[in-house]
Short mmCIF file of C-alpha atoms in Angstrom, two decimals:
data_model
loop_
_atom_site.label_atom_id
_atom_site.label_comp_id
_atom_site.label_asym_id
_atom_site.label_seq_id
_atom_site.Cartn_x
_atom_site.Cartn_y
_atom_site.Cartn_z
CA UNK A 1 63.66 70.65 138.08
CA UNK A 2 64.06 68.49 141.33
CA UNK A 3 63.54 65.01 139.10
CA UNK A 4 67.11 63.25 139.29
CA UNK A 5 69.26 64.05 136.84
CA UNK A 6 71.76 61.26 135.17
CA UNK A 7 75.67 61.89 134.66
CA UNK A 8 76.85 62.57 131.59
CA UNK A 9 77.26 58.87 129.94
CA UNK A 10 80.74 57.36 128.20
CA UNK A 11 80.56 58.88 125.54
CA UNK A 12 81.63 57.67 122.19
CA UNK A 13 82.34 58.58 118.60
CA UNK A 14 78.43 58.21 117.64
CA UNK A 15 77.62 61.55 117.11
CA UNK A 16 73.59 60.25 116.50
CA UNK A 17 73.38 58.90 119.86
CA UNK A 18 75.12 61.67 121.77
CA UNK A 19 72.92 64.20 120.48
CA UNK A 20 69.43 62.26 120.75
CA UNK A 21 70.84 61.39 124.88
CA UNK A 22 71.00 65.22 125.09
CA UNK A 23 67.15 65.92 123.13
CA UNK A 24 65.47 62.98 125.34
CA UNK A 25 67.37 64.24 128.41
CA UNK A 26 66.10 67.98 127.97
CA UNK A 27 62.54 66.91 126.47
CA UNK A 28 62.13 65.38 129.50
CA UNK A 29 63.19 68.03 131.70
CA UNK A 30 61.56 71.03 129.60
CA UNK A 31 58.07 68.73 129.97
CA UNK A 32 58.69 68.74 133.98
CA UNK A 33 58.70 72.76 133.26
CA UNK A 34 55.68 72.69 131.42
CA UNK A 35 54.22 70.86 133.56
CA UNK A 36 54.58 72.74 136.69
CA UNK A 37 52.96 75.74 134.76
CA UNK A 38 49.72 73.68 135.13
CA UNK A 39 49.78 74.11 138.68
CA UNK A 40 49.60 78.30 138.67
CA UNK A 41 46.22 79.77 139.22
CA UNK A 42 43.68 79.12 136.28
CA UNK A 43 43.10 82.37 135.39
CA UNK A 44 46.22 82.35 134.07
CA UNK A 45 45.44 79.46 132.08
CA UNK A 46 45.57 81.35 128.35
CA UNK A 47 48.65 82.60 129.28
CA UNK A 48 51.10 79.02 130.29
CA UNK A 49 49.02 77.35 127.33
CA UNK A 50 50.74 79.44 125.00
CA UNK A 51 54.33 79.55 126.85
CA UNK A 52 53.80 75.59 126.85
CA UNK A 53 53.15 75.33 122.92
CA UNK A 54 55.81 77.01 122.24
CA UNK A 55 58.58 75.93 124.16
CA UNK A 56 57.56 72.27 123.87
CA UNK A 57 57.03 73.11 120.08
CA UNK A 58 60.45 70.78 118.77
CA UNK A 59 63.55 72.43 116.92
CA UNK A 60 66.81 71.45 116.90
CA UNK A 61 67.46 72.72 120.17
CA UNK A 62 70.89 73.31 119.54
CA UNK A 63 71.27 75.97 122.35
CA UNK A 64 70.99 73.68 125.11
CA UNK A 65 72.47 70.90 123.67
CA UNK A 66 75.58 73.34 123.72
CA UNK A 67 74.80 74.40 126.96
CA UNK A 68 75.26 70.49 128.48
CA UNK A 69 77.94 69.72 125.67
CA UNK A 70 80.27 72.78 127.05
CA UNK A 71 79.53 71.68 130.59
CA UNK A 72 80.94 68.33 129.95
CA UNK A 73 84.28 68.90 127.90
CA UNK A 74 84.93 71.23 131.20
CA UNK A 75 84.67 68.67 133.33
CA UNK A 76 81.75 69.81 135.00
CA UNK A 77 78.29 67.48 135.50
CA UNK A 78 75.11 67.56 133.69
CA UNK A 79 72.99 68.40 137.05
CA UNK A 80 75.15 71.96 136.74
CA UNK A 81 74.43 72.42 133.46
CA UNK A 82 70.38 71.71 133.11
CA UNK A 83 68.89 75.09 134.51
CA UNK A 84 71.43 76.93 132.21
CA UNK A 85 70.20 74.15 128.69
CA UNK A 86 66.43 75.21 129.53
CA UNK A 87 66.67 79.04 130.75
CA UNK A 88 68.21 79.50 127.36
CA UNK A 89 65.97 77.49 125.57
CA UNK A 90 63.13 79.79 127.66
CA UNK A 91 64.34 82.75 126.25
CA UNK A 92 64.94 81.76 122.62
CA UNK A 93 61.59 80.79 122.69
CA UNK A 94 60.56 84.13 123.84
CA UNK A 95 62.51 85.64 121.07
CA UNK A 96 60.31 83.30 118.40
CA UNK A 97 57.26 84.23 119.47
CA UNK A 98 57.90 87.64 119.06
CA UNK A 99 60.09 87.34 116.30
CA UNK A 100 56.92 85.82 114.28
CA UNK A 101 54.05 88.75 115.68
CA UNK A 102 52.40 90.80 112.68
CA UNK A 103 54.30 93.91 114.32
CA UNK A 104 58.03 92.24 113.56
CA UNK A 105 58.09 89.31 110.82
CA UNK A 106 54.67 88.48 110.49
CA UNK A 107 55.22 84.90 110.15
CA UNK A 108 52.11 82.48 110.37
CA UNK A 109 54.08 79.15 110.61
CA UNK A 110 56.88 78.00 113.21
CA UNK A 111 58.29 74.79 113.58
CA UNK A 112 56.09 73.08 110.89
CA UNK A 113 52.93 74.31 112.94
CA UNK A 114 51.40 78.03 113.57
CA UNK A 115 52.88 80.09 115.10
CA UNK A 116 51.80 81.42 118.61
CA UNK A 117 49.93 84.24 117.92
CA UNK A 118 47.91 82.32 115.24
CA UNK A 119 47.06 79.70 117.90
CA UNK A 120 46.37 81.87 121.04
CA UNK A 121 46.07 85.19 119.56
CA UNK A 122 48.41 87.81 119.55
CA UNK A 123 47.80 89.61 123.00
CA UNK A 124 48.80 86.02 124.56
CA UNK A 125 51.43 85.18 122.34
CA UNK A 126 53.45 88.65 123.27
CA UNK A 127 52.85 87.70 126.89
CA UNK A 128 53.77 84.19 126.66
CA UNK A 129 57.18 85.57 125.11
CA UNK A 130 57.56 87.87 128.02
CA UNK A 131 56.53 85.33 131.10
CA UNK A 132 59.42 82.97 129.28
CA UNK A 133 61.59 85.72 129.22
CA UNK A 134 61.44 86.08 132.75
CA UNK A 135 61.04 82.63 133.65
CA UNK A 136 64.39 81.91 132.63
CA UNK A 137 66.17 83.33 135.25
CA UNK A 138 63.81 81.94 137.93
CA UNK A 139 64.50 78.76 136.56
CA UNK A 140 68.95 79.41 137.40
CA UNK A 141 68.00 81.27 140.71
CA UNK A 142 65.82 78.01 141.85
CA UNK A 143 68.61 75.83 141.06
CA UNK A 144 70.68 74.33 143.33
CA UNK A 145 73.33 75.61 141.88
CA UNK A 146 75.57 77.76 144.02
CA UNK A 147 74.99 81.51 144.62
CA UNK A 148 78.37 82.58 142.68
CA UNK A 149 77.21 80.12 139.96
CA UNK A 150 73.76 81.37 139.78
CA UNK A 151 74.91 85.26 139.73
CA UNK A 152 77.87 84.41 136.86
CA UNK A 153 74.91 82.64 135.01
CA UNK A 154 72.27 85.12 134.64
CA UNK A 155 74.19 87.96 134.50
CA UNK A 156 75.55 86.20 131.25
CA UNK A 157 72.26 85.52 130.14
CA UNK A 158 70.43 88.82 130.57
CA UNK A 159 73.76 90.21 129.19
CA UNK A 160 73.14 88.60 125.73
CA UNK A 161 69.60 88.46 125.86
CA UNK A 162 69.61 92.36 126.02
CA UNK A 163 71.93 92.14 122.99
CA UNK A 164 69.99 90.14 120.93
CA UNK A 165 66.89 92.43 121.52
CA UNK A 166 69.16 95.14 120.43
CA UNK A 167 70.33 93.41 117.18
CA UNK A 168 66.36 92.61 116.39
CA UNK A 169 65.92 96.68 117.06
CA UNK A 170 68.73 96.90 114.13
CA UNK A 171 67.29 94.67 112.06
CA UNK A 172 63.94 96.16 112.17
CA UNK A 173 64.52 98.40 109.30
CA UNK A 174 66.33 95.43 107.34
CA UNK A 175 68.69 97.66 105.31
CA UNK A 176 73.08 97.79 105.90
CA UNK A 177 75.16 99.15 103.33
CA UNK A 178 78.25 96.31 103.74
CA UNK A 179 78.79 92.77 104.98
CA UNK A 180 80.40 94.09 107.67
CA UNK A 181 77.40 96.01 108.94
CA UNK A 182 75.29 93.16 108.61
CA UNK A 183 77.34 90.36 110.42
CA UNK A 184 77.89 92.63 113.00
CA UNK A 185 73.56 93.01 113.22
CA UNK A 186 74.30 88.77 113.13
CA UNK A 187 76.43 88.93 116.01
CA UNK A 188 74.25 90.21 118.36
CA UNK A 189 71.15 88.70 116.74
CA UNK A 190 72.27 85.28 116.97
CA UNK A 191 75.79 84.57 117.82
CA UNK A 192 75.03 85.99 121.80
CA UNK A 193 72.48 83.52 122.65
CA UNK A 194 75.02 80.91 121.51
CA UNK A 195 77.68 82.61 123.37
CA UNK A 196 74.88 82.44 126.46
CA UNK A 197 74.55 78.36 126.47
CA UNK A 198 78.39 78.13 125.52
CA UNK A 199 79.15 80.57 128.87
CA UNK A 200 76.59 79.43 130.97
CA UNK A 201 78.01 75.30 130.28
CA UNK A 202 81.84 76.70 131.32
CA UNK A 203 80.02 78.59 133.78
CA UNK A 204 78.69 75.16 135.16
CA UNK A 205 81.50 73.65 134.99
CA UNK A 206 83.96 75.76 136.99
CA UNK A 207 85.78 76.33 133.57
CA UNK A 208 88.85 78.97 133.55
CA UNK A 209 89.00 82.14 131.19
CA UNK A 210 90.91 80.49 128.78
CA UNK A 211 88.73 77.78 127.95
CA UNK A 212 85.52 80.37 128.59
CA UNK A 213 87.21 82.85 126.17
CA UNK A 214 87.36 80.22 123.93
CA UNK A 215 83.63 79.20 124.45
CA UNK A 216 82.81 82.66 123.14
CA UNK A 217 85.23 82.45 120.07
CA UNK A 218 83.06 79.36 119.71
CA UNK A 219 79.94 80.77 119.65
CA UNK A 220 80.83 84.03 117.93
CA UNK A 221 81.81 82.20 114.89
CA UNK A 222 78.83 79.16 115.13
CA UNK A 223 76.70 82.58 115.18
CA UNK A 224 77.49 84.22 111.79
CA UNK A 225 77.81 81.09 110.32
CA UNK A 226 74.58 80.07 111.08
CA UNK A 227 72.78 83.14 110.34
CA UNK A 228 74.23 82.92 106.93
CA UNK A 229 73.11 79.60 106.09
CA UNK A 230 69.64 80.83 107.35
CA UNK A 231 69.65 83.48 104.61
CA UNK A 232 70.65 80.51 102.06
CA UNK A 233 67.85 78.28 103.00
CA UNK A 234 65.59 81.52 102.71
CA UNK A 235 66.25 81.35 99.00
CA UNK A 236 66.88 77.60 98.30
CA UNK A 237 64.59 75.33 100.76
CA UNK A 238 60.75 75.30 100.80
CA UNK A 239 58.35 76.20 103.77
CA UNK A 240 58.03 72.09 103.85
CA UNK A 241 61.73 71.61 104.65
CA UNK A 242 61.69 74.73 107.28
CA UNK A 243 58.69 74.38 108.86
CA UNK A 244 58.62 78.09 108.19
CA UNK A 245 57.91 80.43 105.90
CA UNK A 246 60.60 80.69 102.64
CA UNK A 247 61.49 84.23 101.01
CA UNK A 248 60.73 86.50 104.04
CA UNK A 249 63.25 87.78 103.51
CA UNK A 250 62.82 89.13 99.71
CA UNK A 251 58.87 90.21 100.51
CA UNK A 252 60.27 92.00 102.92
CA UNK A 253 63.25 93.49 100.96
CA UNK A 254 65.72 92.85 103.91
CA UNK A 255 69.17 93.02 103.13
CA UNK A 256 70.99 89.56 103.76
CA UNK A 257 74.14 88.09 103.23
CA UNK A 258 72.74 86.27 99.68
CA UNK A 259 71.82 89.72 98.94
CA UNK A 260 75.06 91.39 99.29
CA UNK A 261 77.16 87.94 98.14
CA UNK A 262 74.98 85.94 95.99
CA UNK A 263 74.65 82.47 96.96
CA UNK A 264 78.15 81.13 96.50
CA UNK A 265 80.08 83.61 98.06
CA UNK A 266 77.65 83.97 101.19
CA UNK A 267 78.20 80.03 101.37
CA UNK A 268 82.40 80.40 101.46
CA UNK A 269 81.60 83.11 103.95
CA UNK A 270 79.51 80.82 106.27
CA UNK A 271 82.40 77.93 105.38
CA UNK A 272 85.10 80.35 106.66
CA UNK A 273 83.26 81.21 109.91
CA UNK A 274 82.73 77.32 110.61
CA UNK A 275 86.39 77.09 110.26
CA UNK A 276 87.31 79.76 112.64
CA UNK A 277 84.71 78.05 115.15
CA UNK A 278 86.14 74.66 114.82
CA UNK A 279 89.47 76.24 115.50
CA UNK A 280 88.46 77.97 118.60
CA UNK A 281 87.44 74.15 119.92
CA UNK A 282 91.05 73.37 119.96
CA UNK A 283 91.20 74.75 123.64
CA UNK A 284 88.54 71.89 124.71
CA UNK A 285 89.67 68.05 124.95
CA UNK A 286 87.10 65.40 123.68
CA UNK A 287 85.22 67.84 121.59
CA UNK A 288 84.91 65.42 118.63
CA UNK A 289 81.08 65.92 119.13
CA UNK A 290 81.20 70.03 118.85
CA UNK A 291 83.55 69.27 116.02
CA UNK A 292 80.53 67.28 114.34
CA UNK A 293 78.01 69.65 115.38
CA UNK A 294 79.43 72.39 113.47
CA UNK A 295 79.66 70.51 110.62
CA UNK A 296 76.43 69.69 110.82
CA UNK A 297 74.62 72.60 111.36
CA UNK A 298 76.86 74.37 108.07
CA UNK A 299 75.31 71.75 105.77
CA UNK A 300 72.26 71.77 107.09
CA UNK A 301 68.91 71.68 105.06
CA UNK A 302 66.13 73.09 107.84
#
């Protein structure tokens, strides 16, 4: 993490190039991560292997890019806002890799590749998961960030990390009665890591509560949304498009929002959430690129 780090550069209306600055920019630093694993005792080998695969595994990587994107419509500069992009991008990770063992999903693919307990074995894989997990906040308290940053940051993070392991815990068991039960199993599965790389980027910035409190409105709504389309693409993509494994969700008669809606009504529902995020972004200036973001990530097809 001590490479130098560019400012943030004039950025335009090219959505394309802003978000492939942001991917090269954090490939570069996540590699300078993986790379410093190499240097920890051999013995130990097994265990960064699999971390490495993983993280450097692709994805959309949409959690840091929000992490850097928030930073910057605070005012705030992109050295700030790196160790919170790849902390969270450590612990989503984490949550993957277990999220795919035999003991929760059972998934053999991730990211168009196996996943890490089919490539390092399963003992490995649920260590890797948990050296990430803690890795992340050794990678904010090695920053150079300042003290009161670095507390605000991981206090955030372990805050909604701890809530998204307790929304996976509810989710275990798959079955809610309403919509309402299950978005609020959404919220904590996926909106709070969102909420984590929206904080942590206000965080880095010196942002006030308003604009913070609107980060989380953000985030909240980007969440459900997401998770929604997620149960879509379940039913209507194939493992080719996902890079994952299609109709989990049925084998494993989970209740989703396709269950409980059917398909067109789950996709007004994840239209309506988008809307209330891109609302929320009124509190930002310059946010054309969240704007497109969201947008984006409601129609997309992986």
């Amino acid at each position: 993490m001590s490479s130098v780090i560019p400012s943030f550069p004039p950025f335009d209306t090219d959505f394309n190039k802003t978000f492939e600055f942001y991917r090269f920019l954090f490939k570069t630093k996540l590699k300078s991560v993986c790379d410093s694993f190499c240097s920890n005792d051999a013995r130990f080998r097994a265990l960064y292997d699999a971390a490495s695969y993983s993280l450097e595994a692709g994805g959309k990587r949409i959690r840091p890019v929000l992490a850097l994107e928030m930073c910057r419509v605070c005012g705030g500069t992109l050295e700030n806002a790196v160790p919170a992009a790849v902390a969270i991008e450590m612990i989503h990770t984490f949550s993957l890799i277990h999220d795919d063992l035999p003991c929760m999903d059972d998934d053999d693919m991730r990211r168009g590749r196996p996943s890490c307990h089919k490539a390092h074995g399963e003992a490995v894989a649920l260590l890797a998961g948990d050296a990430l997990s803690v890795s992340a906040g050794k990678i904010i308290c090695d920053s150079n960030l300042p003290p009161d940053k670095k507390c605000a940051m991981i206090s955030v993070l372990y805050d909604c990390t701890l809530g998204m392991i307790e929304g996976q815990t509810v989710d275990i068991d798959g079955q809610f009665s309403s919509i309402d039960s299950l978005l609020d199993m959404y919220e904590k599965k996926t909106s709070l890591l969102l909420t984590a790389s929206c904080v942590m980027g206000c965080i880095a910035a010196g942002a006030d509560s308003e604009k913070t409190e609107a980060a989380r409105r953000y985030a909240y709504n980007l969440g459900i949304a997401f998770q929604i389309i997620d149960d879509i693409l379940d039913v209507t993509s194939t493992s080719e498009e996902l890079g994952k494994p299609v109709g989990s969700d049925a084998q494993q008669n989970k209740t989703t929002s396709v269950t409980l809606l059917g398909i067109e009504k789950a996709t007004e529902l994840a239209e309506k959430y988008t809307e209330d995020a891109k609302q929320a972004l009124g509190a930002f200036e310059n946010a054309g690129f969240l704007y497109k973001l969201t947008d984006m990530l409601l129609s997309r097809k992986k």
